[in-house]
PDB file of C-alpha atoms in Angstrom:
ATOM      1  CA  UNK U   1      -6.503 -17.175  -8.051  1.00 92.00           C
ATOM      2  CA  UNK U   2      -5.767 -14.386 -10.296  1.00 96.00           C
ATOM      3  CA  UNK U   3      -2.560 -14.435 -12.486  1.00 97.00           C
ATOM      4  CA  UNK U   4       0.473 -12.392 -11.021  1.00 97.00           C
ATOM      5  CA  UNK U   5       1.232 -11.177 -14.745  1.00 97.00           C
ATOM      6  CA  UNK U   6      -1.898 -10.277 -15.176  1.00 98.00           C
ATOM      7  CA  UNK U   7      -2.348  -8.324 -12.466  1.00 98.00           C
ATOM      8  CA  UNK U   8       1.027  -6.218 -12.872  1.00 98.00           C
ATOM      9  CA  UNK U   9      -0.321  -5.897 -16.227  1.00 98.00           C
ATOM     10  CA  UNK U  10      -3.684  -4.104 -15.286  1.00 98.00           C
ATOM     11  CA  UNK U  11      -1.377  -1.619 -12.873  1.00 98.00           C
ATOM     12  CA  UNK U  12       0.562  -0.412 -16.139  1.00 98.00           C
ATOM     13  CA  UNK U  13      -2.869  -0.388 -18.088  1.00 98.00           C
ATOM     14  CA  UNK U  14      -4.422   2.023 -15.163  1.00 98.00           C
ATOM     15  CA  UNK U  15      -1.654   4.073 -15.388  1.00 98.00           C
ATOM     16  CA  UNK U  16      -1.763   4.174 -19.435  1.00 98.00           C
ATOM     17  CA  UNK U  17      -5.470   5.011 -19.417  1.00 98.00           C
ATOM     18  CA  UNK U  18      -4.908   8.230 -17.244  1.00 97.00           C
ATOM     19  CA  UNK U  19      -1.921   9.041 -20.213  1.00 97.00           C
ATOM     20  CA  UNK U  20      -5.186   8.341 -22.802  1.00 97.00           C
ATOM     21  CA  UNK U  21      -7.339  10.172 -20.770  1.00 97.00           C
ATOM     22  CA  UNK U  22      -9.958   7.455 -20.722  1.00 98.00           C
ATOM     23  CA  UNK U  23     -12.397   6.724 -18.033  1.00 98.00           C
ATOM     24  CA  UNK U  24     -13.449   3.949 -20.238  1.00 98.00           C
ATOM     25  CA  UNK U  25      -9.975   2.128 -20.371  1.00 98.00           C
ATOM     26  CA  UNK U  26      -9.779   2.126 -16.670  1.00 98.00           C
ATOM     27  CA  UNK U  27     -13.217   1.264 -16.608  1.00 98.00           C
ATOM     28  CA  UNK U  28     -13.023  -1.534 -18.466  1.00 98.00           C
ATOM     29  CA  UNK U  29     -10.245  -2.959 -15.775  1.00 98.00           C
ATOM     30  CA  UNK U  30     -13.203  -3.225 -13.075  1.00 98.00           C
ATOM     31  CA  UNK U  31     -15.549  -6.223 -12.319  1.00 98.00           C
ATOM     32  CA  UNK U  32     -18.696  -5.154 -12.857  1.00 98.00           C
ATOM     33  CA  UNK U  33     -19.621  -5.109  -9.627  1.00 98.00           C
ATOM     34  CA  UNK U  34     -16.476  -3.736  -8.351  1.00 98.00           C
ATOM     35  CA  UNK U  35     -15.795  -1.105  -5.532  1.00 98.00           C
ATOM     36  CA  UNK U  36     -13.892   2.150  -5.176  1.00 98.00           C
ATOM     37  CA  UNK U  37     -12.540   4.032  -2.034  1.00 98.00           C
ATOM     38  CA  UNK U  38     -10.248   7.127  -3.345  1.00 98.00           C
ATOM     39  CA  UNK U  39      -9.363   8.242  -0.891  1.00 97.00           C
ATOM     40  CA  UNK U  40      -9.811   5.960   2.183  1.00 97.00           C
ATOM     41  CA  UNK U  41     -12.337   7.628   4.315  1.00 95.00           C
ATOM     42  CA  UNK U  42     -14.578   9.117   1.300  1.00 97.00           C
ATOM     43  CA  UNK U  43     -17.710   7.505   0.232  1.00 97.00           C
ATOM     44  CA  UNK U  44     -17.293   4.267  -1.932  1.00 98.00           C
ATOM     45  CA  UNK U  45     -17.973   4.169  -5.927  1.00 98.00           C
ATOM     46  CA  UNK U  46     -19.962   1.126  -6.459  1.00 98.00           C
ATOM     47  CA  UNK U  47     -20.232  -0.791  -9.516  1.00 98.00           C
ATOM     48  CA  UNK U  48     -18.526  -0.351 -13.414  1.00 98.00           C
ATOM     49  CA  UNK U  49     -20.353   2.675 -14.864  1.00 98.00           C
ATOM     50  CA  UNK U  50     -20.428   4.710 -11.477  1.00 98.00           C
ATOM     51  CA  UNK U  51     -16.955   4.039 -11.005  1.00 98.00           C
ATOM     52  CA  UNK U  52     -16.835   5.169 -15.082  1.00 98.00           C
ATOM     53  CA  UNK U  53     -18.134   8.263 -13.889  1.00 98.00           C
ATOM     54  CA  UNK U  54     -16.102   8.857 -10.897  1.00 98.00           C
ATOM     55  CA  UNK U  55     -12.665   8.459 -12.812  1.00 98.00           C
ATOM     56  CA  UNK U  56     -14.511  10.626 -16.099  1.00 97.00           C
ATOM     57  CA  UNK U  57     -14.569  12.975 -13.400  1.00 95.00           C
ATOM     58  CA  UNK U  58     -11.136  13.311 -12.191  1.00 92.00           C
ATOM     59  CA  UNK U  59      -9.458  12.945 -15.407  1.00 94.00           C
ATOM     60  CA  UNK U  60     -10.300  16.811 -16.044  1.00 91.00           C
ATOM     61  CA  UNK U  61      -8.135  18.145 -14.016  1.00 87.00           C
ATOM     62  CA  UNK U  62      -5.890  16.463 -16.400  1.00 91.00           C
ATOM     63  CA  UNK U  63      -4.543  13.933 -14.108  1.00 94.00           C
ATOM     64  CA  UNK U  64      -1.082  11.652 -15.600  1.00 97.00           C
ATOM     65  CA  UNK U  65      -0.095   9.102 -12.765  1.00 98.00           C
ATOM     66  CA  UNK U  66       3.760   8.015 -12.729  1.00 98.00           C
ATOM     67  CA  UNK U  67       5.046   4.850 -10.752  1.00 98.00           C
ATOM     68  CA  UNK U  68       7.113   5.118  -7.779  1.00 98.00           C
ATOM     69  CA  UNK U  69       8.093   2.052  -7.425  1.00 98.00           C
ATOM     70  CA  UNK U  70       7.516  -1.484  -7.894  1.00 98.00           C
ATOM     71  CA  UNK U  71       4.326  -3.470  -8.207  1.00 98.00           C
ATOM     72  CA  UNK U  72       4.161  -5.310  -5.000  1.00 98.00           C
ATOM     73  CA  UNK U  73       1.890  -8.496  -6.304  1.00 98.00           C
ATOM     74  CA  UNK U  74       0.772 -10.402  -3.083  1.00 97.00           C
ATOM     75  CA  UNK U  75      -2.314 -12.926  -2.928  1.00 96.00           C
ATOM     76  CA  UNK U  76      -4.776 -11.268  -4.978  1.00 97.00           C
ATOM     77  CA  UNK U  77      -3.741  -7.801  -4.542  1.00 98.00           C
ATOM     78  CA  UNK U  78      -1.704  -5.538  -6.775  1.00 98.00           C
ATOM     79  CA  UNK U  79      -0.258  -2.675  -4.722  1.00 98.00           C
ATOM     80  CA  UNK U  80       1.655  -0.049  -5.971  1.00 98.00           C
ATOM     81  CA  UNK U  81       3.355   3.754  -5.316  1.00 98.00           C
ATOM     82  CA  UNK U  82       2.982   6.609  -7.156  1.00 98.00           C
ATOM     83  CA  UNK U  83       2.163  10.076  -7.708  1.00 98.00           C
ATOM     84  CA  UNK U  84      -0.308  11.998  -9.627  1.00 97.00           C
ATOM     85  CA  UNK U  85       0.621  14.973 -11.442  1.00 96.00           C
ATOM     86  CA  UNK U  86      -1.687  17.816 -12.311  1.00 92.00           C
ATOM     87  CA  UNK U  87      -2.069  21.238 -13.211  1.00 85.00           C
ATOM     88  CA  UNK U  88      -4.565  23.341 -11.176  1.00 79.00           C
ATOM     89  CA  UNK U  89      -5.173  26.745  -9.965  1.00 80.00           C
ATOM     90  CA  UNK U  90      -2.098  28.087 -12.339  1.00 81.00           C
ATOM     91  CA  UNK U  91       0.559  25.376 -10.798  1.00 89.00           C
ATOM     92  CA  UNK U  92       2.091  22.299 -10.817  1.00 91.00           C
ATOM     93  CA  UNK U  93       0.308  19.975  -8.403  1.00 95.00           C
ATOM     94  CA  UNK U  94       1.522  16.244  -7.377  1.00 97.00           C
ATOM     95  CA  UNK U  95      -0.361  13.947  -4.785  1.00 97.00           C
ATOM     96  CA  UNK U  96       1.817  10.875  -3.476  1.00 98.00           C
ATOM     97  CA  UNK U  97      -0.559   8.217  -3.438  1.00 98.00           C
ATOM     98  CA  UNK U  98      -0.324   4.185  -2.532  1.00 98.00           C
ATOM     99  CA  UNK U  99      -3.618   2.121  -4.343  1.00 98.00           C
ATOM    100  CA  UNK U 100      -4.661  -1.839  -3.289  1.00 98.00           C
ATOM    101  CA  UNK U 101      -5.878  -3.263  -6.325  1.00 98.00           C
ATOM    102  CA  UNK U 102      -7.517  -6.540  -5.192  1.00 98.00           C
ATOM    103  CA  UNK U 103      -8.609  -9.386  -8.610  1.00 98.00           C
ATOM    104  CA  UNK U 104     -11.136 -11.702  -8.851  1.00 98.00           C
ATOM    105  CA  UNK U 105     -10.424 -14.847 -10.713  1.00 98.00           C
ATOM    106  CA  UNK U 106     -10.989 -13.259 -14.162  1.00 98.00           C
ATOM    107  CA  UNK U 107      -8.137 -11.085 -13.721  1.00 98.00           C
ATOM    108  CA  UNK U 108     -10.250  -8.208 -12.452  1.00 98.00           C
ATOM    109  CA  UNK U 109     -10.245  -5.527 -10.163  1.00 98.00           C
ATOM    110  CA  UNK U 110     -12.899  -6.435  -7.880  1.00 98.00           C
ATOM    111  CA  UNK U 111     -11.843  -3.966  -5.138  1.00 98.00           C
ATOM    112  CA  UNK U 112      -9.345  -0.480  -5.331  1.00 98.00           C
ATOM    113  CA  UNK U 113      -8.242   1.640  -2.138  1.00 98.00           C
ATOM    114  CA  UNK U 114      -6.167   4.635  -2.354  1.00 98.00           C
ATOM    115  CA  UNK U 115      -4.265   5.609   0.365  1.00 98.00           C
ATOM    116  CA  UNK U 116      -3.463   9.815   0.634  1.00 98.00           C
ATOM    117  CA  UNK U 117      -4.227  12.230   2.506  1.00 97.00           C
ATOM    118  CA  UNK U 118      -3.258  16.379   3.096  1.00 96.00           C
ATOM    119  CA  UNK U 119       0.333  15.511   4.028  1.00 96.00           C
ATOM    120  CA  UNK U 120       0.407  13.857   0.696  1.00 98.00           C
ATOM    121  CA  UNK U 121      -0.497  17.442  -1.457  1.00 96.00           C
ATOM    122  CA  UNK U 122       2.239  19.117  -3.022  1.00 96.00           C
ATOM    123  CA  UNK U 123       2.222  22.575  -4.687  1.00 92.00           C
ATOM    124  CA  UNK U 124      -1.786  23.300  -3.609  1.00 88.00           C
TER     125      UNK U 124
ATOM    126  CA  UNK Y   1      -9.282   9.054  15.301  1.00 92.00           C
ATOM    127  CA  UNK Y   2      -5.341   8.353  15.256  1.00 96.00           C
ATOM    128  CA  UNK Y   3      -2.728  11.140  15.070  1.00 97.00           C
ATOM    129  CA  UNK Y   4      -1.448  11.830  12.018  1.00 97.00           C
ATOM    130  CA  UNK Y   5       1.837  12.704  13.128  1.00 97.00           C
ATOM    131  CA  UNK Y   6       2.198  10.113  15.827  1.00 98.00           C
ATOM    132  CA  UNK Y   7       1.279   7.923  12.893  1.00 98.00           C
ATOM    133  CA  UNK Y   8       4.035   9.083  10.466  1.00 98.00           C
ATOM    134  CA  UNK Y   9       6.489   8.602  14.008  1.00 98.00           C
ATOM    135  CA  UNK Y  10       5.569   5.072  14.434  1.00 98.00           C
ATOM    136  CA  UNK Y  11       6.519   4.417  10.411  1.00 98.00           C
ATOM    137  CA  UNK Y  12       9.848   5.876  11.405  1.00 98.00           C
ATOM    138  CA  UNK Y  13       9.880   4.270  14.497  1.00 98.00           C
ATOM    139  CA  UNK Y  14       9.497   0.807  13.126  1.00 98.00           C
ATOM    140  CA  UNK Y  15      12.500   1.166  10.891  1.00 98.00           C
ATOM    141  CA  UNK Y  16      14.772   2.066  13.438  1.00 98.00           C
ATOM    142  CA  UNK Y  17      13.426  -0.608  15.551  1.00 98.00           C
ATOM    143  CA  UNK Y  18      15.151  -3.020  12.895  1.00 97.00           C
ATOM    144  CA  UNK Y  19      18.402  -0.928  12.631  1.00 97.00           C
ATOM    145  CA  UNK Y  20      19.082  -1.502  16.636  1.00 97.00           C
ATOM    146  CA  UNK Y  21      17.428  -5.348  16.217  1.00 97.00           C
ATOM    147  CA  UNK Y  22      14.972  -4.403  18.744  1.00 98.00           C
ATOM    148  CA  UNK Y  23      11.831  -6.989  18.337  1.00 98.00           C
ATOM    149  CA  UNK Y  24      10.878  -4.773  21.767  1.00 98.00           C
ATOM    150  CA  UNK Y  25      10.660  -1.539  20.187  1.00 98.00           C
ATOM    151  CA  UNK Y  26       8.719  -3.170  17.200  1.00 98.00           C
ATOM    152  CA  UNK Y  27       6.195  -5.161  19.488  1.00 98.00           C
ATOM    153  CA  UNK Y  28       5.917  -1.696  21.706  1.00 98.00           C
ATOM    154  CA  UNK Y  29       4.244  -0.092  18.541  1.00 98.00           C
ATOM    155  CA  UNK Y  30       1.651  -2.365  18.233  1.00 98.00           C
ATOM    156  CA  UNK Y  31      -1.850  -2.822  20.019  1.00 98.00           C
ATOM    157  CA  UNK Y  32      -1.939  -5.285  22.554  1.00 98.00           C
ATOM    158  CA  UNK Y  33      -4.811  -7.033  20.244  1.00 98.00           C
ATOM    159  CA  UNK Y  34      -3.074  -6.405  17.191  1.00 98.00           C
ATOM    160  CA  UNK Y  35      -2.816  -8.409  14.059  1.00 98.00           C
ATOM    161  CA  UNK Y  36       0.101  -9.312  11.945  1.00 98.00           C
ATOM    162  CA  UNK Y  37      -0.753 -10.600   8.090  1.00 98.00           C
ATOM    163  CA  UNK Y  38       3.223 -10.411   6.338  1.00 98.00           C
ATOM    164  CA  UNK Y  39       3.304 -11.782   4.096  1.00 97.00           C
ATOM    165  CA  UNK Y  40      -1.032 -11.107   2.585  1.00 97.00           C
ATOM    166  CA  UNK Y  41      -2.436 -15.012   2.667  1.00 95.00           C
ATOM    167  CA  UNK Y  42       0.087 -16.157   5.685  1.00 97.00           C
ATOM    168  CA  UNK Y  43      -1.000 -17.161   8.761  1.00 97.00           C
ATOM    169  CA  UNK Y  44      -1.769 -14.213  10.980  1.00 98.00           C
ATOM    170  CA  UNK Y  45      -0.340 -13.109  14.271  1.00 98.00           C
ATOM    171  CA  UNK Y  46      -2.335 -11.878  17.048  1.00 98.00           C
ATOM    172  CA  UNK Y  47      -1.448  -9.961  19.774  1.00 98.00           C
ATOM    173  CA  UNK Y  48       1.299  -8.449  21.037  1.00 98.00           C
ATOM    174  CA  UNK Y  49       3.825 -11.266  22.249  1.00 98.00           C
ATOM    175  CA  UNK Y  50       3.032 -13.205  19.492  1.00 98.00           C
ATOM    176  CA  UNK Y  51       3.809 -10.937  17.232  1.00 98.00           C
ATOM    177  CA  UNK Y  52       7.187  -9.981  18.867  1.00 98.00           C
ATOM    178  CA  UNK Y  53       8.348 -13.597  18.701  1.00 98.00           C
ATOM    179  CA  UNK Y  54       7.309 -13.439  14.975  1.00 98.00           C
ATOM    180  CA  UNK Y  55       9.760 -10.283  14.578  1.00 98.00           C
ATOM    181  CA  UNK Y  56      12.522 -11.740  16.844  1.00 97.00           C
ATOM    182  CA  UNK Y  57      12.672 -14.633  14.525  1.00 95.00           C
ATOM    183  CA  UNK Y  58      12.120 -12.500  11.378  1.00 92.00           C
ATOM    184  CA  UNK Y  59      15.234 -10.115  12.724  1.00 94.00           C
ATOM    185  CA  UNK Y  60      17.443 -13.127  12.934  1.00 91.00           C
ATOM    186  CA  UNK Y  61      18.666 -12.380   9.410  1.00 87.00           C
ATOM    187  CA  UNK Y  62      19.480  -9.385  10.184  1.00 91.00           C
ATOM    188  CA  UNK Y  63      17.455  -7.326   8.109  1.00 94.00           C
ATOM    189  CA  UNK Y  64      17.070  -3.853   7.637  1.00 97.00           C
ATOM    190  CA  UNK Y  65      14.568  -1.763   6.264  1.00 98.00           C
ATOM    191  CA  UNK Y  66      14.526   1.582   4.047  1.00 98.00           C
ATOM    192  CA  UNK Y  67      11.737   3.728   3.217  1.00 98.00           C
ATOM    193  CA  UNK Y  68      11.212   3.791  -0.940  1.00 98.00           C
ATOM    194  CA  UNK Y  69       8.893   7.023  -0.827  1.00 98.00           C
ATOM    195  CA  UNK Y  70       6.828   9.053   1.402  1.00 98.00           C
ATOM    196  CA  UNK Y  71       4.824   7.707   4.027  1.00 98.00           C
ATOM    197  CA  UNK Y  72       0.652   7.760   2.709  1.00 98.00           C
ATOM    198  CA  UNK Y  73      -1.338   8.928   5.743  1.00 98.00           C
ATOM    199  CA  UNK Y  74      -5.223   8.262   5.053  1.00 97.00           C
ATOM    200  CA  UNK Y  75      -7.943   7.909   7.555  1.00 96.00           C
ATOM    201  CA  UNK Y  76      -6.495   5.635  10.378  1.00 97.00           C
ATOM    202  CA  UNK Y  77      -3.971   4.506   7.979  1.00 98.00           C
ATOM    203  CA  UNK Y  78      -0.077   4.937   7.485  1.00 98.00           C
ATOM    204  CA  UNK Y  79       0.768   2.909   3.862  1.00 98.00           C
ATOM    205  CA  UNK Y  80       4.500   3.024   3.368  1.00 98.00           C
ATOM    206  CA  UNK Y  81       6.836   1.570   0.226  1.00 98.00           C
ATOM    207  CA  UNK Y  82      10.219   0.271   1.395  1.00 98.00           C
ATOM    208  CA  UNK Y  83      12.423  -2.144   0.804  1.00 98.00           C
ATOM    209  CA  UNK Y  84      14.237  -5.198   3.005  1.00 97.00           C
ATOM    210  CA  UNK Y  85      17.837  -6.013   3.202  1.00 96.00           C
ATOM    211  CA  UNK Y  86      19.422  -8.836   3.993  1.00 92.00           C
ATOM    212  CA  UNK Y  87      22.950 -10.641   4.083  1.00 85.00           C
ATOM    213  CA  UNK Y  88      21.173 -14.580   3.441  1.00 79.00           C
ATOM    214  CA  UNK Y  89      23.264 -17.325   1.940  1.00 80.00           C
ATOM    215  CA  UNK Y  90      26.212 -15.640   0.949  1.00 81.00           C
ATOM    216  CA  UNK Y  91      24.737 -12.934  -0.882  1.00 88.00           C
ATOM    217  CA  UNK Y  92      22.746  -9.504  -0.151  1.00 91.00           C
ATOM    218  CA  UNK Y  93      18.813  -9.669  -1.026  1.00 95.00           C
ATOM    219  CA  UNK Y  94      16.234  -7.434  -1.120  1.00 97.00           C
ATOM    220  CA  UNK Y  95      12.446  -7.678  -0.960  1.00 97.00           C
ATOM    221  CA  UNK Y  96      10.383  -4.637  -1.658  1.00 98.00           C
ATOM    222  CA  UNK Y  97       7.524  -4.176   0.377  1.00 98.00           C
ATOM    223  CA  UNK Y  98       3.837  -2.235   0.876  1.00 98.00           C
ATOM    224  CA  UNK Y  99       2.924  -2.503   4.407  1.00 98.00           C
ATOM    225  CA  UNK Y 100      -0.228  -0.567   5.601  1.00 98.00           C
ATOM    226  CA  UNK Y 101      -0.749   0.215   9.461  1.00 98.00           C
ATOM    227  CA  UNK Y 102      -3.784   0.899  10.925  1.00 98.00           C
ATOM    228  CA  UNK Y 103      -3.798   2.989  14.265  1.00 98.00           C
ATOM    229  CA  UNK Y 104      -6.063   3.063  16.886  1.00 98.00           C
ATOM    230  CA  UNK Y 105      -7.306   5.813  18.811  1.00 98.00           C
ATOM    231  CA  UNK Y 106      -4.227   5.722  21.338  1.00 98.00           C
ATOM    232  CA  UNK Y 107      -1.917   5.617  17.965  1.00 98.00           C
ATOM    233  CA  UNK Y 108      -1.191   2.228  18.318  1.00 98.00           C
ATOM    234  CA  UNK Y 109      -0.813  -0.139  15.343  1.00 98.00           C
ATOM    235  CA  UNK Y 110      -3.658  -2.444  15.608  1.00 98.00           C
ATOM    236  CA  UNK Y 111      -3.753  -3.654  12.241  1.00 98.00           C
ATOM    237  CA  UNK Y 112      -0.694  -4.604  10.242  1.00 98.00           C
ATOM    238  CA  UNK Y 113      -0.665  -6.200   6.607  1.00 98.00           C
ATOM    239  CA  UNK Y 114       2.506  -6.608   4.258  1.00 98.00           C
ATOM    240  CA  UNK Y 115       2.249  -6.898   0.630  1.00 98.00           C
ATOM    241  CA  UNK Y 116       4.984  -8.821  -1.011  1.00 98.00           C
ATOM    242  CA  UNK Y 117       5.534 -11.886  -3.136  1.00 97.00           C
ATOM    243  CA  UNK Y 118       8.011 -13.629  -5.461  1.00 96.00           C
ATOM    244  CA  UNK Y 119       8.114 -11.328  -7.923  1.00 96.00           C
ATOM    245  CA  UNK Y 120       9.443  -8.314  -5.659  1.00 98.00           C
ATOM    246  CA  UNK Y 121      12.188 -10.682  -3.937  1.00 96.00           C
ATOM    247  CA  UNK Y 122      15.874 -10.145  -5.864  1.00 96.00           C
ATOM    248  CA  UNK Y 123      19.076 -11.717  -5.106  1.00 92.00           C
ATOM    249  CA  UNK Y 124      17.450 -15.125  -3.981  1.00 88.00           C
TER     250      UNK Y 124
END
């Protein structure tokens, strides 16, 4: 089983990497053969450096994430509120968004859901 | 596909169900198939009795439930941070909780999974 500390400890590293700007901080949280679903519904980001390239991506609309609330540490999952602030199209934007972070035994994220959707948007 | 305002409703729905005690009203949200995982890695309840005798017991210490955030509506999902309170052992607690709902096409919660564990209980 993956350790609880460790886990809670990746969520504030995700959340520092979007404050660096670096894809390959968050990256580097991901099993290599890990999975990503953001948002639920869209097609799935397979793997370390495609998911490198899906977060290199978003982080130019100069995305900063902010916790709303505890890490809820359960099993092998890390799940945890927040919102993502941005500026776009001349405004403040924020998305309320809830992610499942799910470990392998070595502490990483093996499989990540993000759960938003248009009621979520504020500001677009 | 699910409503996503019926969806939202049944979030709301399900907390007021615990304000009047009503393991009814909770079981009446649910699919008559439906799943129960609460907390993730605990035995799951299946189908729709069953899992009202789970929240009839659950109810017996009288907890009650308040929304931490918005409600995340995604695909077939509702994902919702709140947290539980409870007078237990001379004392109030509190657990804070992830649950994610999944709806059917008749809006019915056929999936339920709650993401808590020692770390996000306080006052034990």
């Amino acid at each position: 089983m993956p350790d609880p500390v460790k886990m809670e400890a990746a969520v504030h590293a995700y959340v520092a990497a979007f404050e660096a700007g670096s894809a390959d901080q968050v990256a580097a949280l991901y099993a290599q053969d890990a999975t990503v679903e953001d948002p639920i519904g869209s097609p799935i980001h397979k793997g370390r450096e495609a998911i490198r390239a899906f977060y290199a991506e978003s982080m130019k609309t100069g995305a900063k994430l902010k916790l709303e609330g505890p890490v809820r540490v359960a099993g092998d999952y890390a799940v945890f509120p927040f919102s993502v602030n941005l500026n776009f199209d001349g405004g403040a934007k924020r998305i309320d968004v809830i992610d499942t972070f799910r470990f392998n035994d070595a502490n990483e994220v093996i499989e990540m859901r993000a759960f938003w959707g248009p009621t979520n948007m504020h500001g677009f």
